[in-house]
């Protein structure tokens, strides 16, 4: 008997490696059959080294929310397993239907079920994938959303990611019934914490974030301000970034900025120096 609750397994043959199963990858896809509503299915891929002791594979999913399980399997011809012994083959399963926001536990076992020859993985079912294009001249990010059901709407917004993703006003709704799945969102500045966030308009839908500008950190140094009245030099990053800041003096001889002793500060937020002199070659680095 198969199934995710079948704990009975056979001792592994001495000739069989315990790593014949490799690299299980899980994603979701939309399946549409003419005359029926589209459904969201698990797409499970794995790699198997063929062996005459293995007759097939069994994939099972267990919903950790409802404890309901589904299983499916594929069988191999004994002659082919023997003929291609040791050869690696790719296997794919996409017949297990799921719902958005489901928490799933997936197992891949051999048939017969050999002890210690199993792959397992937890997976949170998400829907909606997006790619983007940046128009730097017009300060617009175009977002294209795919892989979500036609009868559901999808939210897309831009936000600044700190502890949570803070709203910056750029927001759009993509209607599931519309064939055009793209929106254009305006931004004021390309910051490393600027993210694209999307989620289905359903209860408990998980938000997917894409933060493509994480390496664009040079712009953060634009926020250095010197106040001559109070003799304070301050830097307040527009994004949360943990850095070590030093005061230094730029040397005329080689343009090297020599650190000023005891001026080092580390902070993810504002860095401020009080009673700073107005030396023209004083810098912050």
Short mmCIF file of C-alpha atoms in Angstrom, two decimals:
data_model
loop_
_atom_site.label_atom_id
_atom_site.label_comp_id
_atom_site.label_asym_id
_atom_site.label_seq_id
_atom_site.Cartn_x
_atom_site.Cartn_y
_atom_site.Cartn_z
CA UNK A 1 0.00 0.00 0.00
CA UNK A 2 1.22 3.49 -0.85
CA UNK A 3 0.50 6.81 0.75
CA UNK A 4 2.14 9.36 2.96
CA UNK A 5 1.08 7.55 6.13
CA UNK A 6 2.71 4.29 5.02
CA UNK A 7 5.74 4.13 7.29
CA UNK A 8 6.60 0.54 6.45
CA UNK A 9 9.80 0.31 4.44
CA UNK A 10 12.17 -2.40 3.21
CA UNK A 11 15.82 -2.66 4.12
CA UNK A 12 17.90 -1.06 1.41
CA UNK A 13 19.77 -3.60 -0.78
CA UNK A 14 23.55 -3.50 -0.40
CA UNK A 15 23.90 -2.71 -4.10
CA UNK A 16 21.61 0.32 -3.89
CA UNK A 17 22.95 3.76 -2.94
CA UNK A 18 20.93 5.79 -0.44
CA UNK A 19 21.40 8.87 -2.66
CA UNK A 20 19.68 7.58 -5.80
CA UNK A 21 17.11 10.34 -5.27
CA UNK A 22 18.42 13.88 -5.70
CA UNK A 23 17.34 17.51 -5.99
CA UNK A 24 13.58 17.63 -5.51
CA UNK A 25 12.31 21.06 -6.61
CA UNK A 26 8.78 22.31 -6.01
CA UNK A 27 6.88 25.12 -7.72
CA UNK A 28 3.32 25.76 -8.85
CA UNK A 29 1.72 25.97 -12.27
CA UNK A 30 -1.71 26.76 -13.69
CA UNK A 31 -3.46 23.87 -15.45
CA UNK A 32 -6.35 24.70 -17.74
CA UNK A 33 -8.51 22.02 -19.37
CA UNK A 34 -11.01 23.15 -21.98
CA UNK A 35 -14.50 23.30 -20.54
CA UNK A 36 -13.29 23.31 -16.92
CA UNK A 37 -12.03 26.05 -14.57
CA UNK A 38 -8.25 26.41 -14.32
CA UNK A 39 -6.57 24.91 -11.27
CA UNK A 40 -3.36 25.50 -9.33
CA UNK A 41 -1.14 22.40 -9.22
CA UNK A 42 2.13 21.45 -7.60
CA UNK A 43 4.95 21.04 -10.09
CA UNK A 44 7.48 18.62 -8.58
CA UNK A 45 10.75 17.77 -10.31
CA UNK A 46 13.39 15.33 -9.16
CA UNK A 47 16.45 13.42 -10.31
CA UNK A 48 16.74 9.63 -9.99
CA UNK A 49 19.59 7.24 -10.74
CA UNK A 50 17.94 4.20 -12.37
CA UNK A 51 18.45 0.88 -10.60
CA UNK A 52 17.03 -2.59 -11.17
CA UNK A 53 15.84 -2.62 -7.54
CA UNK A 54 13.58 0.41 -8.13
CA UNK A 55 10.24 -0.14 -9.87
CA UNK A 56 9.02 3.44 -9.70
CA UNK A 57 8.53 6.60 -7.65
CA UNK A 58 5.73 7.80 -5.41
CA UNK A 59 5.02 11.46 -4.65
CA UNK A 60 2.73 12.39 -1.76
CA UNK A 61 1.58 15.76 -0.44
CA UNK A 62 0.17 16.33 3.02
CA UNK A 63 -1.66 19.55 3.83
CA UNK A 64 -0.36 20.65 7.22
CA UNK A 65 -3.51 22.75 7.65
CA UNK A 66 -6.15 20.07 6.98
CA UNK A 67 -4.07 16.83 7.28
CA UNK A 68 -5.45 15.71 3.90
CA UNK A 69 -3.03 13.78 1.70
CA UNK A 70 -2.75 13.07 -2.03
CA UNK A 71 -0.42 10.58 -3.71
CA UNK A 72 0.55 9.74 -7.26
CA UNK A 73 3.18 7.44 -8.71
CA UNK A 74 5.02 6.46 -11.84
CA UNK A 75 6.27 2.95 -12.69
CA UNK A 76 9.40 1.97 -14.61
CA UNK A 77 9.70 -1.02 -16.93
CA UNK A 78 12.02 -3.58 -15.29
CA UNK A 79 13.96 -4.15 -18.52
CA UNK A 80 14.70 -0.42 -18.92
CA UNK A 81 15.77 -0.05 -15.29
CA UNK A 82 18.20 -2.93 -15.77
CA UNK A 83 19.41 -1.73 -19.16
CA UNK A 84 20.07 1.85 -18.01
CA UNK A 85 21.32 0.94 -14.54
CA UNK A 86 23.06 3.99 -12.96
CA UNK A 87 21.79 6.46 -15.56
CA UNK A 88 20.22 9.65 -14.21
CA UNK A 89 16.69 10.55 -15.32
CA UNK A 90 14.52 13.60 -14.66
CA UNK A 91 11.05 12.96 -13.30
CA UNK A 92 8.18 15.43 -13.10
CA UNK A 93 4.79 15.31 -11.37
CA UNK A 94 2.11 18.00 -11.81
CA UNK A 95 -1.17 16.24 -11.03
CA UNK A 96 -1.61 17.27 -7.37
CA UNK A 97 -4.10 20.14 -7.08
CA UNK A 98 -3.56 22.71 -4.31
CA UNK A 99 -4.95 26.04 -3.09
CA UNK A 100 -3.23 29.35 -2.49
CA UNK A 101 -1.75 29.80 1.02
CA UNK A 102 -1.68 26.04 1.71
CA UNK A 103 1.22 24.75 3.78
CA UNK A 104 2.28 21.46 2.18
CA UNK A 105 4.65 18.65 3.17
CA UNK A 106 5.88 16.76 0.09
CA UNK A 107 7.65 13.41 0.05
CA UNK A 108 9.26 11.48 -2.79
CA UNK A 109 9.83 7.74 -2.18
CA UNK A 110 10.95 4.78 -4.23
CA UNK A 111 8.70 1.86 -5.16
CA UNK A 112 9.30 -0.46 -3.32
CA UNK A 113 9.73 1.93 -0.39
CA UNK A 114 13.33 1.50 0.76
CA UNK A 115 14.31 2.82 4.17
CA UNK A 116 16.47 5.98 4.10
CA UNK A 117 15.79 6.52 0.38
CA UNK A 118 13.41 9.46 0.57
CA UNK A 119 13.29 13.18 -0.14
CA UNK A 120 10.98 15.52 1.76
CA UNK A 121 10.32 19.23 1.77
CA UNK A 122 7.87 21.73 3.23
CA UNK A 123 6.34 24.15 0.74
CA UNK A 124 4.11 27.18 1.10
CA UNK A 125 1.82 27.45 -1.94
CA UNK A 126 2.18 30.82 -3.60
CA UNK A 127 0.66 32.16 -6.76
CA UNK A 128 1.79 35.01 -8.94
CA UNK A 129 5.22 35.47 -10.45
CA UNK A 130 6.46 38.76 -11.74
CA UNK A 131 9.21 40.24 -13.85
CA UNK A 132 9.96 43.92 -14.24
CA UNK A 133 11.50 46.59 -16.43
CA UNK A 134 12.91 49.93 -15.21
CA UNK A 135 12.59 53.19 -17.14
CA UNK A 136 15.17 55.30 -15.27
CA UNK A 137 14.48 58.43 -17.32
CA UNK A 138 10.75 58.48 -16.45
CA UNK A 139 11.26 56.82 -13.02
CA UNK A 140 8.76 54.07 -13.77
CA UNK A 141 8.91 50.34 -13.00
CA UNK A 142 6.75 48.18 -15.28
CA UNK A 143 5.67 44.95 -13.59
CA UNK A 144 4.33 41.94 -15.47
CA UNK A 145 2.49 39.31 -13.39
CA UNK A 146 1.94 35.69 -14.43
CA UNK A 147 0.93 32.34 -12.95
CA UNK A 148 -2.25 33.27 -11.10
CA UNK A 149 -5.82 32.11 -11.61
CA UNK A 150 -8.06 34.06 -13.96
CA UNK A 151 -10.93 34.49 -11.49
CA UNK A 152 -8.74 36.15 -8.85
CA UNK A 153 -7.33 39.68 -8.64
CA UNK A 154 -3.74 40.51 -7.79
CA UNK A 155 -2.27 43.45 -5.87
CA UNK A 156 1.10 44.96 -6.82
CA UNK A 157 2.87 47.81 -5.02
CA UNK A 158 6.26 49.42 -4.46
CA UNK A 159 7.52 49.67 -0.90
CA UNK A 160 10.64 50.39 1.16
CA UNK A 161 11.77 47.33 3.08
CA UNK A 162 12.79 48.00 6.68
CA UNK A 163 11.51 45.58 9.33
CA UNK A 164 8.36 45.42 7.19
CA UNK A 165 7.77 46.76 3.70
CA UNK A 166 6.60 50.35 4.19
CA UNK A 167 4.07 51.76 1.76
CA UNK A 168 5.30 54.53 -0.57
CA UNK A 169 2.02 55.05 -2.43
CA UNK A 170 2.73 53.22 -5.69
CA UNK A 171 -0.11 50.65 -5.85
CA UNK A 172 -2.15 48.85 -8.52
CA UNK A 173 -4.73 46.07 -8.88
CA UNK A 174 -4.56 43.59 -11.74
CA UNK A 175 -7.98 42.13 -12.47
CA UNK A 176 -7.91 38.38 -13.00
CA UNK A 177 -10.38 38.58 -15.89
CA UNK A 178 -8.21 41.06 -17.79
CA UNK A 179 -5.88 39.62 -20.41
CA UNK A 180 -3.33 42.41 -19.85
CA UNK A 181 -1.34 41.58 -16.71
CA UNK A 182 1.07 44.52 -16.57
CA UNK A 183 1.11 47.70 -14.48
CA UNK A 184 3.40 50.74 -14.31
CA UNK A 185 4.42 52.12 -10.92
CA UNK A 186 6.24 55.43 -10.34
CA UNK A 187 9.10 55.77 -7.86
CA UNK A 188 10.95 58.85 -6.59
CA UNK A 189 14.41 57.32 -6.08
CA UNK A 190 16.06 53.98 -6.88
CA UNK A 191 17.11 52.85 -3.42
CA UNK A 192 18.55 49.47 -2.40
CA UNK A 193 15.49 48.88 -0.17
CA UNK A 194 12.98 49.61 -2.96
CA UNK A 195 10.98 46.40 -3.50
CA UNK A 196 8.14 45.14 -5.66
CA UNK A 197 5.51 43.32 -3.60
CA UNK A 198 2.61 41.26 -4.91
CA UNK A 199 -0.15 39.12 -3.45
CA UNK A 200 -3.44 37.54 -4.42
CA UNK A 201 -6.66 39.11 -3.19
CA UNK A 202 -7.57 36.08 -1.05
CA UNK A 203 -7.48 35.59 2.74
CA UNK A 204 -4.04 34.68 4.17
CA UNK A 205 -2.30 35.03 0.81
CA UNK A 206 1.44 35.29 1.27
CA UNK A 207 3.13 38.39 -0.11
CA UNK A 208 5.94 37.85 -2.59
CA UNK A 209 8.73 40.42 -2.60
CA UNK A 210 11.32 41.16 -5.24
CA UNK A 211 14.06 43.64 -4.26
CA UNK A 212 16.14 44.10 -7.44
CA UNK A 213 18.18 47.16 -6.38
CA UNK A 214 19.88 45.78 -3.25
CA UNK A 215 23.37 46.41 -4.64
CA UNK A 216 22.73 50.04 -5.61
CA UNK A 217 24.15 51.41 -2.36
CA UNK A 218 26.12 54.44 -3.66
CA UNK A 219 23.00 56.59 -3.61
CA UNK A 220 22.81 56.21 0.19
CA UNK A 221 25.79 58.56 0.63
CA UNK A 222 23.73 61.46 -0.77
CA UNK A 223 22.26 62.05 2.69
CA UNK A 224 25.40 63.50 4.34
CA UNK A 225 24.64 66.95 5.80
CA UNK A 226 26.95 69.42 7.58
CA UNK A 227 25.40 72.13 9.77
CA UNK A 228 27.95 74.95 10.31
CA UNK A 229 25.83 76.62 13.00
CA UNK A 230 25.93 73.58 15.29
CA UNK A 231 29.13 72.11 13.83
CA UNK A 232 27.46 68.72 13.33
CA UNK A 233 28.08 66.28 10.52
CA UNK A 234 25.30 63.71 10.07
CA UNK A 235 24.44 60.86 7.75
CA UNK A 236 20.98 59.34 7.75
CA UNK A 237 20.61 56.46 5.27
CA UNK A 238 17.36 56.25 3.35
CA UNK A 239 17.46 52.45 3.78
CA UNK A 240 18.44 50.17 6.66
CA UNK A 241 22.07 49.28 6.05
CA UNK A 242 24.56 48.32 8.74
CA UNK A 243 27.81 50.15 8.08
CA UNK A 244 30.88 51.40 9.90
CA UNK A 245 31.48 55.13 9.36
CA UNK A 246 34.76 56.98 9.92
CA UNK A 247 35.81 60.59 9.82
CA UNK A 248 38.98 61.09 7.82
CA UNK A 249 41.19 63.82 6.36
CA UNK A 250 41.96 63.77 2.66
CA UNK A 251 45.73 63.92 2.12
CA UNK A 252 46.97 66.26 -0.61
CA UNK A 253 49.94 64.04 -1.38
CA UNK A 254 48.09 60.93 -2.55
CA UNK A 255 44.35 61.66 -2.23
CA UNK A 256 44.16 59.02 0.51
CA UNK A 257 41.64 59.71 3.28
CA UNK A 258 43.42 59.09 6.57
CA UNK A 259 41.18 57.94 9.42
CA UNK A 260 40.76 60.19 12.44
CA UNK A 261 41.31 58.17 15.59
CA UNK A 262 38.31 57.18 17.72
CA UNK A 263 35.82 58.41 15.09
CA UNK A 264 34.47 55.01 14.06
CA UNK A 265 30.73 54.45 14.52
CA UNK A 266 28.50 51.53 13.49
CA UNK A 267 24.78 51.96 12.99
CA UNK A 268 21.88 50.86 10.76
CA UNK A 269 20.27 54.28 11.20
CA UNK A 270 21.54 57.85 11.74
CA UNK A 271 25.23 58.58 12.36
CA UNK A 272 26.01 62.00 13.87
CA UNK A 273 29.24 63.77 14.83
CA UNK A 274 29.08 66.82 17.08
CA UNK A 275 31.59 69.73 17.37
CA UNK A 276 33.21 68.88 14.04
CA UNK A 277 35.74 71.45 12.78
CA UNK A 278 35.35 72.99 9.32
CA UNK A 279 38.57 71.64 7.85
CA UNK A 280 37.99 71.76 4.04
CA UNK A 281 39.45 68.28 3.55
CA UNK A 282 37.41 66.58 6.29
CA UNK A 283 35.44 63.64 4.90
CA UNK A 284 33.18 60.83 5.99
CA UNK A 285 33.72 57.31 4.71
#
